[in-house]
Coordinates of C-alpha atoms and ligand atoms in Angstrom, one line a residue:
M20 CA 15.1 96.2 67.0
W21 CA 15.9 96.8 63.3
K22 CA 13.7 99.2 61.4
F23 CA 13.2 100.3 57.9
A24 CA 14.8 103.7 57.2
N25 CA 11.5 105.3 56.3
P26 CA 8.9 102.9 57.7
I27 CA 5.3 103.0 56.5
K28 CA 2.7 102.3 59.2
H29 CA 0.2 99.8 57.8
Q30 CA -3.3 99.1 59.1
I31 CA -4.3 95.5 59.7
L32 CA -6.1 94.2 56.7
E33 CA -9.8 95.0 56.3
T34 CA -11.6 91.8 55.5
R35 CA -14.9 90.1 54.9
W36 CA -15.5 87.0 57.0
P37 CA -17.3 84.0 55.4
A38 CA -20.7 82.7 56.6
A39 CA -20.6 79.1 58.0
E40 CA -21.6 77.5 54.7
E41 CA -19.0 79.3 52.8
A42 CA -16.3 78.3 55.3
A43 CA -17.5 74.7 55.3
G44 CA -17.1 74.6 51.5
S45 CA -13.7 76.4 51.5
R46 CA -10.3 75.1 50.6
L47 CA -9.0 76.2 54.0
Y48 CA -11.5 74.0 55.8
S49 CA -10.9 71.0 53.5
P50 CA -8.8 68.1 54.7
I51 CA -5.3 67.3 53.6
A52 CA -3.1 64.2 53.9
I53 CA 0.1 64.7 55.8
G54 CA 2.1 61.5 55.5
S55 CA -0.1 58.6 56.8
L56 CA -2.5 61.0 58.6
E57 CA -5.1 63.5 57.6
A58 CA -5.5 67.0 58.9
R59 CA -9.1 68.1 59.1
S60 CA -8.4 71.5 57.8
R61 CA -5.4 73.3 56.1
T62 CA -4.9 75.5 59.2
W63 CA -1.7 75.3 61.2
V64 CA -0.3 76.8 64.4
P65 CA 3.5 76.9 64.0
A66 CA 5.8 76.4 66.9
M67 CA 5.9 79.2 69.5
V68 CA 8.1 79.1 72.6
P69 CA 6.0 80.3 75.5
W70 CA 8.8 80.1 78.2
R71 CA 6.7 78.0 80.5
A72 CA 8.7 74.9 81.1
T73 CA 10.6 74.2 84.4
E74 CA 14.3 75.3 84.6
D75 CA 15.0 71.5 84.1
G76 CA 13.0 71.4 80.8
F77 CA 9.9 69.6 82.1
V78 CA 6.3 70.2 81.1
T79 CA 4.5 72.4 83.7
Q80 CA 0.8 73.0 84.4
Q81 CA 1.2 76.3 82.6
N82 CA 2.4 74.4 79.5
L83 CA -0.6 72.1 79.7
D84 CA -3.0 75.1 80.0
W85 CA -1.3 76.9 77.1
Y86 CA -1.6 74.0 74.7
R87 CA -5.0 73.0 75.9
R88 CA -6.2 76.5 75.1
F89 CA -4.7 76.4 71.5
A90 CA -6.3 73.0 71.0
E91 CA -9.8 74.4 71.9
G92 CA -9.5 76.5 68.8
R93 CA -9.2 73.3 66.8
P94 CA -6.6 74.2 64.1
G95 CA -5.8 71.4 61.7
V96 CA -2.3 71.1 63.1
L97 CA -0.7 72.4 66.3
V98 CA 3.0 72.3 66.6
V99 CA 4.6 72.3 70.0
E100 CA 7.4 74.8 70.6
A101 CA 11.1 74.1 69.8
T102 CA 12.0 71.3 72.2
G103 CA 15.7 70.5 72.9
V104 CA 17.0 67.2 71.6
R105 CA 19.8 67.1 74.1
D106 CA 19.8 66.7 77.8
I107 CA 21.6 69.9 78.7
P108 CA 20.5 72.9 80.8
S109 CA 18.7 75.4 78.6
G110 CA 16.4 77.4 81.0
P111 CA 12.6 77.1 80.8
L112 CA 12.5 75.5 77.4
L113 CA 11.0 72.1 76.9
R114 CA 13.4 69.2 76.5
I115 CA 13.1 65.7 75.0
G116 CA 16.7 64.6 75.4
D117 CA 16.0 61.8 77.9
D118 CA 13.3 59.3 78.7
R119 CA 12.4 61.1 81.9
F120 CA 10.8 63.8 79.8
I121 CA 8.3 61.4 78.2
D122 CA 5.7 61.4 81.0
G123 CA 5.2 65.1 81.0
L124 CA 5.0 65.3 77.2
R125 CA 2.4 62.5 77.3
K126 CA 0.3 64.6 79.6
L127 CA 0.6 67.4 77.0
V128 CA -0.5 65.1 74.2
E129 CA -3.5 64.0 76.4
A130 CA -4.5 67.6 77.2
V131 CA -4.5 68.5 73.5
R132 CA -6.4 65.4 72.5
E133 CA -9.1 66.1 75.1
A134 CA -9.4 69.8 74.4
S135 CA -9.6 69.3 70.6
E136 CA -11.7 66.2 70.9
G137 CA -9.2 64.5 68.7
Q138 CA -9.7 67.0 65.8
T139 CA -6.2 68.6 65.9
L140 CA -3.0 66.8 64.8
L141 CA -0.2 67.5 67.3
F142 CA 3.4 67.6 66.1
I143 CA 6.4 68.6 68.2
Q144 CA 9.3 70.7 66.9
I145 CA 12.7 69.3 67.9
I146 CA 15.8 71.4 67.9
D147 CA 19.5 71.4 68.5
F148 CA 21.3 74.6 69.4
L149 CA 24.9 75.6 70.1
A150 CA 26.3 77.6 73.0
V151 CA 25.5 81.3 73.2
K152 CA 26.9 83.2 76.2
R153 CA 25.8 86.5 77.6
R154 CA 27.7 89.7 76.5
P155 CA 30.5 90.0 79.1
E156 CA 31.7 93.1 80.9
K157 CA 34.7 94.6 79.1
E158 CA 37.0 94.1 82.1
K159 CA 36.0 90.5 82.6
Y160 CA 36.5 89.8 78.9
F161 CA 40.0 91.2 78.7
Q162 CA 41.1 89.9 82.2
R163 CA 39.6 86.4 82.0
F164 CA 38.2 85.3 78.6
L165 CA 40.6 86.5 75.9
Q166 CA 43.5 84.1 75.3
I167 CA 46.5 86.4 74.6
D168 CA 48.8 85.1 71.9
E169 CA 51.3 86.3 69.3
H170 CA 48.6 87.6 67.0
H171 CA 47.6 90.2 69.6
R172 CA 51.2 91.2 70.4
G173 CA 51.9 91.6 66.7
A174 CA 48.8 93.6 66.0
L175 CA 49.5 95.8 69.1
A176 CA 53.0 96.5 67.9
D177 CA 51.7 97.5 64.4
V178 CA 48.9 99.7 65.7
T179 CA 51.0 101.5 68.2
N180 CA 54.2 101.4 66.1
D181 CA 56.0 100.1 69.2
R182 CA 58.0 96.8 68.8
L183 CA 58.2 96.4 72.6
W184 CA 54.7 94.9 72.5
L185 CA 56.2 91.8 70.8
S186 CA 57.6 90.7 74.1
A187 CA 55.1 92.2 76.5
S188 CA 53.7 90.1 79.3
V189 CA 50.1 88.7 79.1
A190 CA 49.1 91.0 82.1
L191 CA 50.4 94.1 80.3
V192 CA 48.6 93.3 77.1
R193 CA 45.3 92.6 79.0
E194 CA 45.6 95.8 80.9
F195 CA 46.3 97.9 77.8
L196 CA 43.5 96.4 75.7
Q197 CA 41.0 96.8 78.5
N198 CA 41.6 100.6 78.5
A199 CA 42.2 101.0 74.7
S200 CA 40.0 102.8 72.3
D201 CA 37.4 100.9 70.3
E202 CA 39.5 101.6 67.2
V203 CA 42.6 99.9 68.7
V204 CA 40.5 97.0 70.1
T205 CA 39.0 96.5 66.7
A206 CA 42.4 96.4 65.1
V207 CA 43.9 94.0 67.5
L208 CA 41.2 91.4 68.1
R209 CA 40.3 88.7 65.6
P210 CA 36.8 89.1 64.2
R211 CA 35.4 86.2 66.3
E212 CA 37.0 87.7 69.4
L213 CA 35.5 91.1 68.7
E214 CA 32.2 89.4 68.2
A215 CA 32.5 87.6 71.6
L216 CA 33.3 91.0 73.3
L217 CA 30.4 92.9 71.7
Y218 CA 27.8 90.2 71.4
G219 CA 28.9 87.4 73.8
Y220 CA 30.7 84.2 72.8
R221 CA 28.7 82.1 70.4
E222 CA 29.6 78.8 68.8
C223 CA 29.1 78.2 65.0
V224 CA 29.0 75.0 63.0
T225 CA 32.1 76.2 61.3
D226 CA 34.2 76.3 64.5
M227 CA 36.3 73.3 63.3
D228 CA 38.9 73.9 66.0
L229 CA 36.4 72.6 68.6
K230 CA 36.2 68.9 68.8
H231 CA 32.4 68.7 69.6
I232 CA 31.7 71.0 66.6
R233 CA 33.8 68.8 64.3
E234 CA 31.9 65.8 65.6
L235 CA 28.4 67.2 65.0
P236 CA 27.8 65.1 61.9
N237 CA 28.7 61.9 63.8
E238 CA 26.5 62.7 66.8
L239 CA 23.4 64.6 65.7
P240 CA 21.7 61.8 63.7
A241 CA 21.4 59.5 66.7
I242 CA 20.5 62.4 69.0
F243 CA 17.6 63.6 66.8
A244 CA 16.5 60.0 66.2
A245 CA 16.3 59.2 69.9
A246 CA 14.3 62.4 70.5
A247 CA 11.9 61.7 67.6
N248 CA 11.4 58.2 69.0
R249 CA 10.5 59.7 72.4
A250 CA 8.0 62.0 70.7
R251 CA 6.4 58.9 69.2
E252 CA 6.3 57.2 72.6
A253 CA 4.7 60.3 74.2
G254 CA 1.9 60.0 71.6
F255 CA 2.6 63.0 69.3
H256 CA 1.3 62.5 65.8
G257 CA 4.6 63.6 64.3
V258 CA 7.8 65.5 64.7
E259 CA 9.0 68.6 62.9
L260 CA 12.8 68.8 62.6
H261 CA 13.9 72.4 63.2
Y262 CA 16.2 73.3 60.4
A263 CA 15.3 77.0 60.5
H264 CA 16.4 80.3 62.0
A265 CA 19.6 80.6 64.1
Y266 CA 20.2 77.0 65.2
T267 CA 22.5 74.2 64.5
M268 CA 20.8 72.5 61.5
A269 CA 20.1 75.9 59.8
G270 CA 23.8 76.6 60.3
F271 CA 24.6 73.5 58.2
L272 CA 22.2 74.6 55.4
S273 CA 23.5 78.2 55.4
A274 CA 25.5 79.4 52.4
Q275 CA 27.9 80.8 55.0
N276 CA 28.8 77.2 56.0
D277 CA 32.2 76.6 54.6
R278 CA 33.2 73.5 56.6
A279 CA 35.8 71.6 54.6
D280 CA 34.8 68.1 55.9
G281 CA 32.2 67.3 53.3
Y282 CA 29.4 69.0 55.3
G283 CA 29.9 72.6 54.0
G284 CA 30.7 74.5 50.9
S285 CA 28.4 73.4 48.0
R286 CA 24.7 73.0 48.4
E287 CA 25.1 69.2 48.1
N288 CA 27.4 69.2 51.1
R289 CA 25.4 71.6 53.1
V290 CA 22.3 69.5 52.9
R291 CA 24.2 66.3 53.6
L292 CA 23.8 66.3 57.4
P293 CA 20.2 67.5 57.4
L294 CA 19.5 64.5 55.1
E295 CA 21.5 62.1 57.3
V296 CA 19.6 63.3 60.4
Y297 CA 16.3 62.7 58.5
R298 CA 17.3 59.2 57.5
E299 CA 18.3 58.2 61.0
V300 CA 15.0 59.7 62.4
R301 CA 13.0 57.8 59.7
N302 CA 14.8 54.5 60.4
R303 CA 14.0 54.9 64.1
V304 CA 10.4 56.0 64.0
G305 CA 9.3 54.0 60.9
N306 CA 7.6 54.9 57.6
D307 CA 4.1 55.3 59.1
Y308 CA 5.1 58.2 61.4
V309 CA 4.9 61.8 60.3
V310 CA 8.3 63.5 60.0
G311 CA 8.4 67.0 58.7
V312 CA 10.8 69.9 58.5
R313 CA 10.9 73.6 59.0
F314 CA 13.5 75.6 57.1
L315 CA 14.2 79.0 55.6
A316 CA 12.9 80.3 52.3
D317 CA 15.6 82.9 52.6
E318 CA 18.2 83.6 55.4
V319 CA 18.0 87.4 54.7
I320 CA 21.7 87.9 55.7
A321 CA 24.7 88.9 53.7
G322 CA 26.2 85.8 52.1
G323 CA 23.3 83.7 53.3
S324 CA 21.1 81.2 51.5
R325 CA 18.5 82.5 49.1
V326 CA 15.3 81.1 47.7
E327 CA 17.4 79.2 45.0
D328 CA 19.0 77.3 47.8
A329 CA 15.7 76.7 49.5
I330 CA 14.3 75.3 46.3
Y331 CA 17.2 72.9 46.0
Y332 CA 16.7 71.8 49.7
A333 CA 13.0 71.5 49.3
K334 CA 13.4 69.1 46.4
E335 CA 16.0 67.1 48.3
F336 CA 13.8 66.9 51.4
A337 CA 10.7 65.9 49.4
A338 CA 12.7 63.2 47.5
A339 CA 14.1 61.9 50.8
G340 CA 10.5 61.4 52.1
F341 CA 9.8 64.2 54.5
D342 CA 6.0 64.4 55.1
F343 CA 5.7 68.2 55.1
L344 CA 7.8 71.2 54.4
S345 CA 7.1 74.3 56.5
L346 CA 8.8 77.5 55.4
S347 CA 10.0 80.4 57.5
K348 CA 12.3 83.3 56.8
G349 CA 15.3 85.0 58.5
G350 CA 15.8 85.0 62.2
K351 CA 19.6 84.8 62.3
F352 CA 22.3 85.8 64.7
E353 CA 24.6 87.2 62.0
D354 CA 22.7 90.5 61.7
A355 CA 21.4 90.8 65.2
Q356 CA 22.0 93.9 67.2
P357 CA 24.5 93.9 70.1
P358 CA 22.8 93.0 73.3
K359 CA 23.3 95.0 76.5
V360 CA 26.1 93.8 78.8
G361 CA 24.9 90.8 80.8
Q362 CA 22.3 89.8 78.1
A363 CA 22.4 87.2 75.3
V364 CA 22.2 88.2 71.6
Y365 CA 18.7 87.6 70.2
P366 CA 18.4 86.5 66.6
Y367 CA 15.3 88.5 65.8
T368 CA 16.7 92.0 66.2
G369 CA 18.2 92.5 62.7
Q370 CA 16.6 92.7 59.3
S371 CA 16.4 88.9 59.2
G372 CA 14.5 89.1 62.5
Y373 CA 12.1 91.5 61.0
E374 CA 11.5 89.2 58.0
C375 CA 10.8 86.3 60.4
M376 CA 8.1 88.2 62.4
P377 CA 7.3 91.3 60.4
T378 CA 5.4 94.2 62.1
V379 CA 3.1 96.9 60.7
L380 CA 6.0 99.3 60.6
S381 CA 7.1 98.1 57.2
D382 CA 8.0 99.0 53.6
E383 CA 5.5 99.3 50.8
T384 CA 5.1 95.5 50.6
G385 CA 3.8 95.5 54.2
P386 CA 4.0 92.7 56.7
F387 CA 1.1 90.6 55.4
G388 CA 2.1 87.4 53.6
R389 CA 5.5 88.7 52.5
T390 CA 7.1 85.3 52.4
V391 CA 4.3 83.8 50.3
P392 CA 5.9 84.5 46.9
L393 CA 9.0 82.6 48.0
V394 CA 6.9 79.7 49.3
A395 CA 5.0 79.7 46.0
S396 CA 8.2 79.3 43.9
I397 CA 9.4 76.6 46.3
K398 CA 6.1 74.8 45.9
Q399 CA 6.1 75.1 42.1
A400 CA 9.6 73.6 42.0
V401 CA 8.7 70.7 44.4
N402 CA 5.5 69.9 42.4
G403 CA 7.3 70.3 39.1
A404 CA 9.8 67.7 40.3
G405 CA 6.9 65.3 40.8
F406 CA 6.4 65.6 44.6
Q407 CA 3.1 66.4 46.3
T408 CA 4.7 67.0 49.8
P409 CA 2.4 69.5 51.6
I410 CA 3.9 72.9 52.0
V411 CA 3.1 75.3 54.8
A412 CA 3.3 79.1 54.4
T413 CA 3.5 81.3 57.5
G414 CA 4.1 85.0 58.1
G415 CA 1.6 87.8 58.5
I416 CA -1.4 85.8 57.6
S417 CA -4.5 86.5 59.6
T418 CA -7.7 86.6 57.5
F419 CA -9.8 84.0 55.8
E420 CA -9.6 85.9 52.5
Q421 CA -5.8 85.9 52.6
A422 CA -5.6 82.2 53.5
E423 CA -8.2 81.1 50.9
E424 CA -6.4 83.1 48.2
I425 CA -3.1 81.5 48.9
L426 CA -4.7 78.1 48.6
R427 CA -6.7 79.0 45.5
L428 CA -3.6 80.3 43.7
G429 CA -1.7 77.1 44.7
Q430 CA 0.9 79.1 46.5
A431 CA 0.9 76.7 49.5
D432 CA -1.1 73.7 50.6
I433 CA -1.5 74.7 54.3
V434 CA -1.7 78.1 56.0
G435 CA 0.1 78.8 59.2
M436 CA -0.7 81.6 61.7
A437 CA 1.5 82.1 64.8
R438 CA 0.8 85.5 66.3
Q439 CA -2.8 85.6 65.1
A440 CA -3.4 82.3 66.8
L441 CA -1.7 83.7 69.9
A442 CA -4.0 86.8 69.9
D443 CA -7.0 84.5 69.5
P444 CA -6.6 80.7 69.5
D445 CA -10.3 80.4 68.6
W446 CA -9.7 82.0 65.2
F447 CA -10.1 78.6 63.5
V448 CA -13.4 77.6 65.1
K449 CA -14.9 81.1 65.0
V450 CA -14.2 81.5 61.3
R451 CA -15.5 78.0 60.6
L452 CA -18.8 78.8 62.4
G453 CA -19.3 82.0 60.5
R454 CA -18.3 84.1 63.6
G455 CA -15.2 85.7 62.0
D456 CA -16.2 89.2 63.2
E457 CA -15.6 88.0 66.8
V458 CA -11.9 87.2 66.1
R459 CA -9.5 89.2 68.3
R460 CA -7.2 90.6 65.5
C461 CA -3.5 90.6 66.0
T462 CA -2.0 94.1 65.6
Y463 CA 1.4 92.9 64.5
T464 CA 3.3 95.2 66.9
N465 CA 5.3 92.4 68.6
Y466 CA 4.7 92.8 72.3
C467 CA 4.8 89.0 72.4
E468 CA 8.2 88.9 70.7
A469 CA 9.6 91.4 73.2
L470 CA 8.7 89.0 76.0
D471 CA 10.3 86.2 74.1
Q472 CA 13.4 88.2 73.8
A473 CA 13.4 88.9 77.6
H474 CA 12.9 85.2 78.2
R475 CA 9.7 86.0 80.1
P476 CA 6.4 84.0 79.8
V477 CA 5.0 85.0 76.4
T478 CA 1.5 86.6 76.4
C479 CA -0.4 88.9 74.0
K480 CA -1.1 92.5 74.8
L481 CA -4.7 92.0 73.8
W482 CA -5.5 89.4 76.4
D483 CA -5.1 91.8 79.3
R484 CA -8.0 94.0 78.1
V485 CA -10.6 91.2 78.1
S486 CA -12.6 89.5 80.9
L487 CA -10.2 90.4 83.7
D488 CA -12.9 89.5 86.1
E489 CA -13.1 85.9 84.8
P490 CA -12.8 83.5 87.8
G491 CA -9.8 81.3 88.1
I492 CA -7.5 83.1 85.6
T493 CA -3.8 82.6 86.1
M494 CA -1.7 85.7 86.1
S495 CA 2.1 86.2 85.6
D496 CA 4.3 86.5 88.7
D497 CA 4.1 90.3 88.6
G498 CA 0.3 90.0 88.7
R499 CA -0.1 92.2 85.6
R500 CA -0.6 89.8 82.7
R501 CA -2.9 86.9 82.2
L502 CA -1.1 83.7 81.1
V503 CA -3.9 82.1 79.2
P504 CA -5.8 83.7 76.3
P505 CA -9.4 84.8 77.2
R506 CA -12.2 83.4 75.1
Ligands
LIG4 C1 6.6 84.2 70.8 C2 7.1 83.5 69.6 C3 7.8 82.3 69.7 C4 8.3 81.7 68.6 N1 8.9 80.4 68.7 C5 9.2 79.7 67.6 C6 9.7 78.4 67.7 O1 9.9 77.8 68.8 N2 10.1 77.8 66.5 C7 9.8 78.3 65.3 O2 10.2 77.7 64.3 N3 9.3 79.6 65.2 C8 9.0 80.3 66.3 N4 8.4 81.5 66.1 C9 8.1 82.0 64.8 C10 6.7 81.6 64.4 O3 6.5 80.3 64.3 C11 6.3 82.3 63.0 O4 7.1 81.7 62.0 C12 6.4 83.8 63.0 O5 5.8 84.3 64.2 C13 5.8 84.4 61.8 O6 4.4 84.0 61.7 P1 3.2 85.0 62.1 O7 3.3 86.2 61.3 O8 2.0 84.2 61.8 O9 3.3 85.3 63.5 C14 8.0 82.2 67.3 C15 7.2 83.4 67.2 C16 6.8 84.0 68.3 C17 5.9 85.3 68.2
LIG5 S1 1.2 90.8 71.3 FE1 -0.7 90.0 70.5 S2 -1.4 91.5 69.1 FE2 0.8 92.0 69.5 S3 1.9 91.0 67.8 FE3 1.8 89.5 69.5 S4 0.0 88.3 69.2 FE4 -0.2 90.1 67.9

């Protein structure tokens, strides 16, 4: 995990909780229109993958219990985890890439409707991602994966000063490289080959030598549109197109995207496919259905998109007709740390990962609301261009005072809380009823994120200390962690 050179340990914010009357009259608990619908409050639980689906991508009882529990807290909006738009194996992540997934998702919608008594709007985040392989063993990489060609022979001849390498057999080159020093390997492999050795092979939207990558602009609009239509059939109030973090659509928006086919290079070209996907989705689900987007206020990687890019995208998205804009930050593969052999690279281990889910080990700014200034400048630009599209700010927000101040200053229209909602899904109802001092406060130390990284069912470290004698609680397979938040 990436750390600041001289981190400062911050305490969670001291705060004053409102009485019920104050909460009732607050901006946070006032309604807001989102497309054709109205959220009862400006509170929002952003997508969080809990690793509870079946290996085939179906909704499980554990998924139902998870979302029911969040719905009991009655946030204005609850967004279901990143759900794959394609029908391809992707481990215990939800999928919506075929009609056979609709029944399970319908049950999830029903569970949330029942538990929130219809008071929470339920959106689902839909995602496309490219192939990411585990980091290979060195021997396997050189003996099986690396395709030896003239580039390697030439580089070997240069680095060893021995022209005989120019006509060496493939087997000899493989054998030599497998036992060569890191310095020689670095000099001989192409950058992407070295990355595949140290991080595992990973596809990018710029891999134009691969047909299926070239074809993404032709294929993705229909795939997303079909998925969005299934979300509508399953009864979700809306969809959130996942254009953030380390995944396909964020790859198109990235300033690193230099595709030369009209879908990379300039900002206008980088936003082209994201807009084409939106239009196809909109055509399919109709104007009365909520379609929003999550994207990055800043990629936080060298050569990546900055807030000026995000401002441009936000205005384009608002003009196109998106019903909400939800901002995140960072979470990229490009600055991730090398995984251990046999594991997959995790896009939240570099500085961009820190900025996505900041912890209390921080710089002077601290982890609380550090994305808000960027969101505020995006909102100002969107409103200045004549659009009132609701804008969601998330990241280290956990108190009523913080949330109310963000709304009072007009920095955002809606306030998202991911980890704080995980620590205590009842935050929203407790604060509304003047019982804020009963909130189980997130400590922002990312035990939950470590579980996500290990692809294990996500839980919060605070849950295990509470009401362990509660009857009927479901525990993780190792019997050590409860899978549903206590009350
Ligand atoms: C366990 C876990 C899973 C997450 N999964 C997703 C996801 O599926 N999609 C997404 O856009 N963000 C995901 N996030 C990021 C959160 O939505 C949120 O942006 C981030 O945690 C910062 O907000 P917070 O400080 O309120 O936690 C995840 C975060 C956590 C902790
Ligand atoms: S494990 Fe719980 S307390 Fe720790 S960061 Fe995650 S939600 Fe917060």
